[in-house]
Tab-separated table of C-alpha atoms in Angstrom:
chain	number	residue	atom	x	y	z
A	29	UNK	CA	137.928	116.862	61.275
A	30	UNK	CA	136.049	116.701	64.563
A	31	UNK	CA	136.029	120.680	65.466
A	32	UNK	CA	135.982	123.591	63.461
A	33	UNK	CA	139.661	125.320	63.868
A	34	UNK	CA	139.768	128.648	65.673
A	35	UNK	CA	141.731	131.706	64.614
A	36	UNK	CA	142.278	135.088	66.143
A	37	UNK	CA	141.706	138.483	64.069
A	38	UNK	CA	144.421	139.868	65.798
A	39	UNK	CA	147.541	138.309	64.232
A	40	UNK	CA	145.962	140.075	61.074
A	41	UNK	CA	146.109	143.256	62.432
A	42	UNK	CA	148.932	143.299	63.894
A	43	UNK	CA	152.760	144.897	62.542
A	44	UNK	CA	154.211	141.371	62.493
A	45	UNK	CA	153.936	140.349	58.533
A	46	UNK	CA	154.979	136.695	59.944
A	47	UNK	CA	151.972	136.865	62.086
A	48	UNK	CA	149.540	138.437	59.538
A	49	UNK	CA	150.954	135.505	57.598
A	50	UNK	CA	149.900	133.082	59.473
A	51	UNK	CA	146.091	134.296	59.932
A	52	UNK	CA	145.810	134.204	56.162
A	53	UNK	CA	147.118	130.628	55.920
A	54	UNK	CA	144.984	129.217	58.978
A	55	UNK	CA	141.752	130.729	57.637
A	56	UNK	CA	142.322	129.847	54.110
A	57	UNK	CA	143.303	126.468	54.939
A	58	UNK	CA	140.097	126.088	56.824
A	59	UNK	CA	137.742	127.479	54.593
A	60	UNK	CA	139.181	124.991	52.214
A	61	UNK	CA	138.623	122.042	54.341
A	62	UNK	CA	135.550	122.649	55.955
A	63	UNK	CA	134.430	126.155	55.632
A	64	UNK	CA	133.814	127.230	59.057
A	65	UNK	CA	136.008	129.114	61.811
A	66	UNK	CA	135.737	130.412	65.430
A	67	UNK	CA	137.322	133.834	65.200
A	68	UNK	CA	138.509	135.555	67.913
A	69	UNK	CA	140.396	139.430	68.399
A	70	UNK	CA	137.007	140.774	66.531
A	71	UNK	CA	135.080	143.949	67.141
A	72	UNK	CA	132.299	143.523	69.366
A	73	UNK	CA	132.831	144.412	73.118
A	74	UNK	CA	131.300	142.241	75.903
A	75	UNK	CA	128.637	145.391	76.263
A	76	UNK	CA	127.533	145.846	73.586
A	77	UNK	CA	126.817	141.726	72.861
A	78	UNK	CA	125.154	142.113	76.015
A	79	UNK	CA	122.969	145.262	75.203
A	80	UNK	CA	122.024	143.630	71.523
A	81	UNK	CA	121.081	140.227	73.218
A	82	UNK	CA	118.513	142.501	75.672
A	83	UNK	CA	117.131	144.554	72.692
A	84	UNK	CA	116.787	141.500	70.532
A	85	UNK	CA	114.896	139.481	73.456
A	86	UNK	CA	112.969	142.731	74.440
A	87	UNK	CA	111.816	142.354	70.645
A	88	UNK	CA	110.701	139.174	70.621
A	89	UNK	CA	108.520	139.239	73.648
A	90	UNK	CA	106.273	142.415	72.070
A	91	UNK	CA	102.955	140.729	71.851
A	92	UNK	CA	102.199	139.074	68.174
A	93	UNK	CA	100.315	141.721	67.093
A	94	UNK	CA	102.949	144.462	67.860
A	95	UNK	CA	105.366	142.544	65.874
A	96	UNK	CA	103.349	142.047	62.756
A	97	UNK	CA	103.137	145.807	62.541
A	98	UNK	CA	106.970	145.176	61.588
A	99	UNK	CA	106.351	142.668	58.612
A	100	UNK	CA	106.776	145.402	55.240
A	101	UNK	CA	105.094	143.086	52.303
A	102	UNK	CA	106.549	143.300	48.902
A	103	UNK	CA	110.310	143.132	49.687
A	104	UNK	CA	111.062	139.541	50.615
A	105	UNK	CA	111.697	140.219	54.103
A	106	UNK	CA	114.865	142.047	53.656
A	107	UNK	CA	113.819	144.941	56.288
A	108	UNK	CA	112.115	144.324	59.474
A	109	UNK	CA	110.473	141.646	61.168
A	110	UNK	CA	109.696	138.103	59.151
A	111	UNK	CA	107.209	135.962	61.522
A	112	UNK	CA	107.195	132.140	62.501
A	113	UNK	CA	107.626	129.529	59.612
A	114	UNK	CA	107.779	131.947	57.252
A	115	UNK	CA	111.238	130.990	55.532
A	116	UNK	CA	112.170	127.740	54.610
A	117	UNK	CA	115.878	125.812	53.514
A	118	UNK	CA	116.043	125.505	49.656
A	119	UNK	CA	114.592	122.760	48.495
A	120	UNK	CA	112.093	122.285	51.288
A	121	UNK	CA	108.456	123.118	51.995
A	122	UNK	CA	108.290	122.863	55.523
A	123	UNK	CA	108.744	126.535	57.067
A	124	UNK	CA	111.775	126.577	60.141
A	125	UNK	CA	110.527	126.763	63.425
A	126	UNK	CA	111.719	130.495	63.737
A	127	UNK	CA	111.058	134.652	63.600
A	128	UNK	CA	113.785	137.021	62.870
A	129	UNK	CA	114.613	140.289	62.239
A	130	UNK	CA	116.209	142.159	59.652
A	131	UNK	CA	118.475	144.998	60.420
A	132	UNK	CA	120.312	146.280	56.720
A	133	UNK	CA	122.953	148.795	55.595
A	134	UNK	CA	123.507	152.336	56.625
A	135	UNK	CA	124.254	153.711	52.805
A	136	UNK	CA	127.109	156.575	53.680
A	137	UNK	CA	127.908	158.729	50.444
A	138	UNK	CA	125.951	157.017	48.088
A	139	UNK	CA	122.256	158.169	46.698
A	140	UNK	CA	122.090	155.362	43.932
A	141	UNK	CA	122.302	152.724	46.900
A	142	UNK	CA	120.256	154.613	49.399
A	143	UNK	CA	116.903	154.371	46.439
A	144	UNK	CA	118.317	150.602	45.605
A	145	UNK	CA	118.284	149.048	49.307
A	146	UNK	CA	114.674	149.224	51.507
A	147	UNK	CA	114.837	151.135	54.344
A	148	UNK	CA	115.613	150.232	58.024
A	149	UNK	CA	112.186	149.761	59.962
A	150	UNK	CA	112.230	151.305	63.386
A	151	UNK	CA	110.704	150.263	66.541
A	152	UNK	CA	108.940	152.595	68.168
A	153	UNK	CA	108.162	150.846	71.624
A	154	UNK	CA	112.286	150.051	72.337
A	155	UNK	CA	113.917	153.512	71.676
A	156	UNK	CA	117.161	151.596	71.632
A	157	UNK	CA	116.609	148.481	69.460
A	158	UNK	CA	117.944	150.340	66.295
A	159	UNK	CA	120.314	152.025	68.111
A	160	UNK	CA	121.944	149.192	69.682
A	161	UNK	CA	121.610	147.150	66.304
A	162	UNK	CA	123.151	149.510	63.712
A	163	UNK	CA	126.157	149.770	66.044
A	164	UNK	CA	126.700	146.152	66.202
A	165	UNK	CA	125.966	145.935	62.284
A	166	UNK	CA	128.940	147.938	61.850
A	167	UNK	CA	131.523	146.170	64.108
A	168	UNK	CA	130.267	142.782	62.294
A	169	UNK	CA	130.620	144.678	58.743
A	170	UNK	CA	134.774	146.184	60.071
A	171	UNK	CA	135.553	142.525	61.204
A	172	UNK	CA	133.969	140.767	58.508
A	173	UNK	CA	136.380	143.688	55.854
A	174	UNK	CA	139.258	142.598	57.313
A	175	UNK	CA	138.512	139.025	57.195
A	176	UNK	CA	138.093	139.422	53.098
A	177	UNK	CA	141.432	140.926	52.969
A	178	UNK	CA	142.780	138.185	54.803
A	179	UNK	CA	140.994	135.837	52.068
A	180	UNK	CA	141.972	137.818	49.504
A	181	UNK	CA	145.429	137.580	50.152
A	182	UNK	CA	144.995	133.952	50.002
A	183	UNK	CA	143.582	133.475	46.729
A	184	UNK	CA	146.449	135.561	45.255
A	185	UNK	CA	144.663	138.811	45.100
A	186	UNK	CA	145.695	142.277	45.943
A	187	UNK	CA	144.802	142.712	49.744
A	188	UNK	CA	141.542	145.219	49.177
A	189	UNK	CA	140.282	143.222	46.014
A	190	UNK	CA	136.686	142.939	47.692
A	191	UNK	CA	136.707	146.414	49.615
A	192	UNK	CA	135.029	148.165	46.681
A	193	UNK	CA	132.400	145.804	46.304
A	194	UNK	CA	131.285	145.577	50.265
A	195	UNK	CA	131.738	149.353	51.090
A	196	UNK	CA	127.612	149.955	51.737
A	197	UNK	CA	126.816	146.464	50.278
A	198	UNK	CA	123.764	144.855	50.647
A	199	UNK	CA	124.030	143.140	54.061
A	200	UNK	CA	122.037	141.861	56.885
A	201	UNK	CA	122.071	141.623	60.328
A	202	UNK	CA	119.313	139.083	61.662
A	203	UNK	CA	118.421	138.352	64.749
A	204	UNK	CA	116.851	135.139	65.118
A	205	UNK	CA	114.306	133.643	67.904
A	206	UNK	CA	114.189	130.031	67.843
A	207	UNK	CA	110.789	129.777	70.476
A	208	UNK	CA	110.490	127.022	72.881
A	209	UNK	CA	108.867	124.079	70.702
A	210	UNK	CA	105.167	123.060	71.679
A	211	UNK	CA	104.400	120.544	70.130
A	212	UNK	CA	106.246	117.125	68.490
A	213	UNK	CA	107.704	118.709	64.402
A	214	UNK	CA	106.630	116.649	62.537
A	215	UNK	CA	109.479	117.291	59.805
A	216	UNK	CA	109.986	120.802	61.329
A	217	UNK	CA	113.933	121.964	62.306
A	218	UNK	CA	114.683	124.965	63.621
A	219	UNK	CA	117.237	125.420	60.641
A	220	UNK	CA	116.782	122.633	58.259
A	221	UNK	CA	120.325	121.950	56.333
A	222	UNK	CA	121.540	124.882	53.977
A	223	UNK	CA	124.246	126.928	52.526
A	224	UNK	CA	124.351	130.676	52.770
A	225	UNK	CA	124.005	132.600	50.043
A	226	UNK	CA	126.588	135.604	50.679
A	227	UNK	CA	130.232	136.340	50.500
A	228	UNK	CA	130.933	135.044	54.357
A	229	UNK	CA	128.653	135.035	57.166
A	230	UNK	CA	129.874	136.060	60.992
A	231	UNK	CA	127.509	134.346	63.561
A	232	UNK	CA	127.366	135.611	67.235
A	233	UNK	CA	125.488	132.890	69.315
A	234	UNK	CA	127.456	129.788	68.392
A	235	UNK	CA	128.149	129.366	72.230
A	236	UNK	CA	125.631	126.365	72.921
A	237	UNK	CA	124.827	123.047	71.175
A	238	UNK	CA	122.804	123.404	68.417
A	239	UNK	CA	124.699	124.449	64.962
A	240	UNK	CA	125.673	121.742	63.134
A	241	UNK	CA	128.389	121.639	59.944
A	242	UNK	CA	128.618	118.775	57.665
A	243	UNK	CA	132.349	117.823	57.394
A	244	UNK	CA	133.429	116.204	53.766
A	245	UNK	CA	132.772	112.788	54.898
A	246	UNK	CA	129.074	113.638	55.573
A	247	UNK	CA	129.403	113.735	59.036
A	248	UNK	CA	127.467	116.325	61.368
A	249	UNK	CA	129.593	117.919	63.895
A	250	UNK	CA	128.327	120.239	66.401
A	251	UNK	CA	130.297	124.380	65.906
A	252	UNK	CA	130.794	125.360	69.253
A	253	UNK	CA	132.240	128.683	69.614
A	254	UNK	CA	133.761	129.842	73.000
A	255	UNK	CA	132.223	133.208	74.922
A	256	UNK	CA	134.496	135.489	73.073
A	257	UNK	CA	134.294	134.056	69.537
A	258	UNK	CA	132.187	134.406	66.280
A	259	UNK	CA	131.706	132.014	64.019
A	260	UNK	CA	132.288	132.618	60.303
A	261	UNK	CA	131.834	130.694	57.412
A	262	UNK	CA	131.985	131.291	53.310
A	263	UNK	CA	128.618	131.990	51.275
A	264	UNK	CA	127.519	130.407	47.985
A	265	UNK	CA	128.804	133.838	46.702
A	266	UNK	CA	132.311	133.098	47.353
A	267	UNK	CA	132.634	129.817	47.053
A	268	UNK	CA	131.714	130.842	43.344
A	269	UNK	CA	133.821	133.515	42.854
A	270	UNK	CA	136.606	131.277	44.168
A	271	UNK	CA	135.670	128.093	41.736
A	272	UNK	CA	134.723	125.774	45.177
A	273	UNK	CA	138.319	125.941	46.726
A	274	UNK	CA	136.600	128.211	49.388
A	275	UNK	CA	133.916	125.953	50.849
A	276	UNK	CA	130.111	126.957	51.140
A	277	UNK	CA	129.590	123.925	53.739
A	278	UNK	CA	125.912	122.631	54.320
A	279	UNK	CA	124.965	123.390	58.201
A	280	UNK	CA	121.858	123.007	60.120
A	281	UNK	CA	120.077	124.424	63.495
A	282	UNK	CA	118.926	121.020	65.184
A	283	UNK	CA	115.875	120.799	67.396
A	284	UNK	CA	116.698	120.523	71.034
A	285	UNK	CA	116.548	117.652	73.193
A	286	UNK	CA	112.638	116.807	74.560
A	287	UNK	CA	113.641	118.073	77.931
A	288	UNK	CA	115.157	121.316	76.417
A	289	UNK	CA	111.578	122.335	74.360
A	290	UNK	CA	110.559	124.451	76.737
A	291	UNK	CA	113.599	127.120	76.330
A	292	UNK	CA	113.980	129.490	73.762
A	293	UNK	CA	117.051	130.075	71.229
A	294	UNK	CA	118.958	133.407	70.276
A	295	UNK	CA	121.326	133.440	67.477
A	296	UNK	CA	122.599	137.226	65.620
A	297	UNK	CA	123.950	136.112	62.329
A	298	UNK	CA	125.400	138.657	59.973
A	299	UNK	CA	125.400	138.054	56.477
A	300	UNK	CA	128.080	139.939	54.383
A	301	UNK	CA	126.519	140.605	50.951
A	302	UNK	CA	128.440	142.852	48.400
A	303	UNK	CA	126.978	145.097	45.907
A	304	UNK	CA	124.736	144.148	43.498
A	305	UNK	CA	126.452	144.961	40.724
A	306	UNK	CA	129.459	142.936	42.113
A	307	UNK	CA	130.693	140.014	39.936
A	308	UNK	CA	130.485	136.659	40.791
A	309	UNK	CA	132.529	135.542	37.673
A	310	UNK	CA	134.887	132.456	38.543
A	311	UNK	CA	138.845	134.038	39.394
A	312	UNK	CA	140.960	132.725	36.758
A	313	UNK	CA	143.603	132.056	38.985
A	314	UNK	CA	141.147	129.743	40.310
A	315	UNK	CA	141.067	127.675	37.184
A	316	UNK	CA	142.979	124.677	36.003
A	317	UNK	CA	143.035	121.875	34.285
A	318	UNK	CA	142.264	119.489	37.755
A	319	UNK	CA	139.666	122.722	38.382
A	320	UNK	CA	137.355	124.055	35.363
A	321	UNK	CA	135.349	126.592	35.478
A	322	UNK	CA	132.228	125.304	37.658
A	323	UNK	CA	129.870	128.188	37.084
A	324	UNK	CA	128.328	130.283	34.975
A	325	UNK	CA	128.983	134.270	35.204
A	326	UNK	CA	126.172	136.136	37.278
A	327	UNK	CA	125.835	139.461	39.297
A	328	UNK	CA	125.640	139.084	43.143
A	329	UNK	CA	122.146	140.965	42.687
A	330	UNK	CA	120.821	138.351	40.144
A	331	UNK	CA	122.031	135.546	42.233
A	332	UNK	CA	120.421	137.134	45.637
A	333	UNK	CA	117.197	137.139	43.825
A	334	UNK	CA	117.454	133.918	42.539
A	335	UNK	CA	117.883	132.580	45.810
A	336	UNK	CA	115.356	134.611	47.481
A	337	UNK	CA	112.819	133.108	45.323
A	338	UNK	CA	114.204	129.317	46.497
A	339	UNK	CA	113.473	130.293	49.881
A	340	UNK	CA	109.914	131.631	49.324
A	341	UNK	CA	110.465	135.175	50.643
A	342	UNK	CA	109.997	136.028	46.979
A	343	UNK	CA	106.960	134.864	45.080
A	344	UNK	CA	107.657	134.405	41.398
């Protein structure tokens, strides 16, 4: 496979069970061969891509020292801003040539949550920035339900299986700034090669070269999403709860060519994360005798924080 297959959100939704049919089959199918999709038919208007993408650059641009204000020590960067070279893939030292943001979840009905999860940090010099980011949190978190039902469906489960565990779960919206590069990395990418660590994660920004997926034979092929499409791919989290026949697939952010240094990157990833207490237990449907059980139980919250720690955003 050369291209990562597209799909559109809207044969899902729609009254045609032959249509909603297909979806499920196309997006299963792909997230068993190579774990990645181009979605189309999601939630985000042209507007309000456009609004987020002027917010997020107006972010970036605040001097250093306006930014830093942003960084909240003590909770692994999970709120707020997290500054240059400060995160690195698992397994690496080197920190990725990048800042971000973290917006996180709007807790509706639910006091337990609201004390669990750090609070959203607001920025005071763009009276829109949170404004314009919780509403595009949300349409990410409606398309990104309807995509699990879709899955769900697929691995033989009833159709709202994962609703109760992503209603207010734990996940992120980060904008990321990938600034022009200065100076020759010496072993420096802007996202060295990794696997997310949540249920499914819906990328806006996919449009340009750049994102890389590793296909099964070990090959790098570029994900290039068209203007109106997100890219989505499956987490660590699922492909455990799903015993590997939903792919987690390795992916990188390569540096740009020499000529290109000089320009800046944007990418908006979302990254679906269910509740703590969530289950990542393997399915048992998911087991056979050609397919054992390949992991040991764990909470979603244990296996967050376990990860965090990989990535140095949590000291031990």
């Amino acid at each position: 496979m050369q291209n990562i297959p597209s799909v559109d959100l809207r044969d899902f939704l729609s009254d045609d069970p032959v249509r909603k049919q297909k979806f499920v089959n196309e997006i299963g199918k792909a997230y068993e061969d190579i774990g990645f999709v181009a979605l189309k038919g999601h939630f985000l208007d042209d507007q309000l891509v456009e609004d987020l993408y002027s917010e997020v650059r107006n972010f970036f641009n605040l001097p250093l020292e306006t930014k830093a204000k942003y960084e909240i020590p003590g909770i692994g960067g999970q709120r707020g801003y997290v500054s240059f070279g400060k995160e690195s893939a698992k397994g690496r030292t080197t920190g990725d040539l990048k800042e971000f943001w973290h917006f996180g979840q709007y807790v509706e009905n639910n006091p337990k949550l609201e004390a669990e999860y750090p609070k959203n940090v607001m920025v005071d010099e763009l009276p829109q920035f949170n404004e314009v980011g919780k509403e595009a949190y949300q349409k990410l978190e409606k398309t990104g339900i309807y995509v699990l039902r879709a899955l769900a469906i697929y691995l033989g489960l009833d159709e709202f299986y994962f609703d109760k565990y992503i209603i207010n779960g734990n996940s992120i919206l980060r904008p990321i700034h990938y600034p022009p590069i200065q100076d020759e990395p010496k072993d420096a990418v802007r996202a060295a090669a990794h696997g997310d660590i949540n249920l499914i994660t819906l990328l806006m920004g996919a449009q340009g070269k750049g994102l890389q997926v590793q296909n099964h034979k070990g090959e790098w092929i570029d994900a290039i999403a068209q203007d109106d499409e997100l890219v989505i791919n499956v987490g660590d989290m699922l492909s455990r709860h799903s015993n590997n026949k939903l792919k987690s697939t390795i992916h990188q952010v390569v540096n740009p060519p020499r000529e290109l240094w000089g320009t800046s990157r944007f990418s908006i990833p979302f990254f679906m994360h269910p509740i703590s207490e969530m289950p990542l237990n393997v399915l048992e449907n998911t087991i056979d005798d050609e397919h054992p059980k390949a992991f040991d139980d764990i909470t979603a919250g244990e296996f967050l924080t376990e990860r965090l720690i990989e990535l140095g955003l949590i000291k031990k």
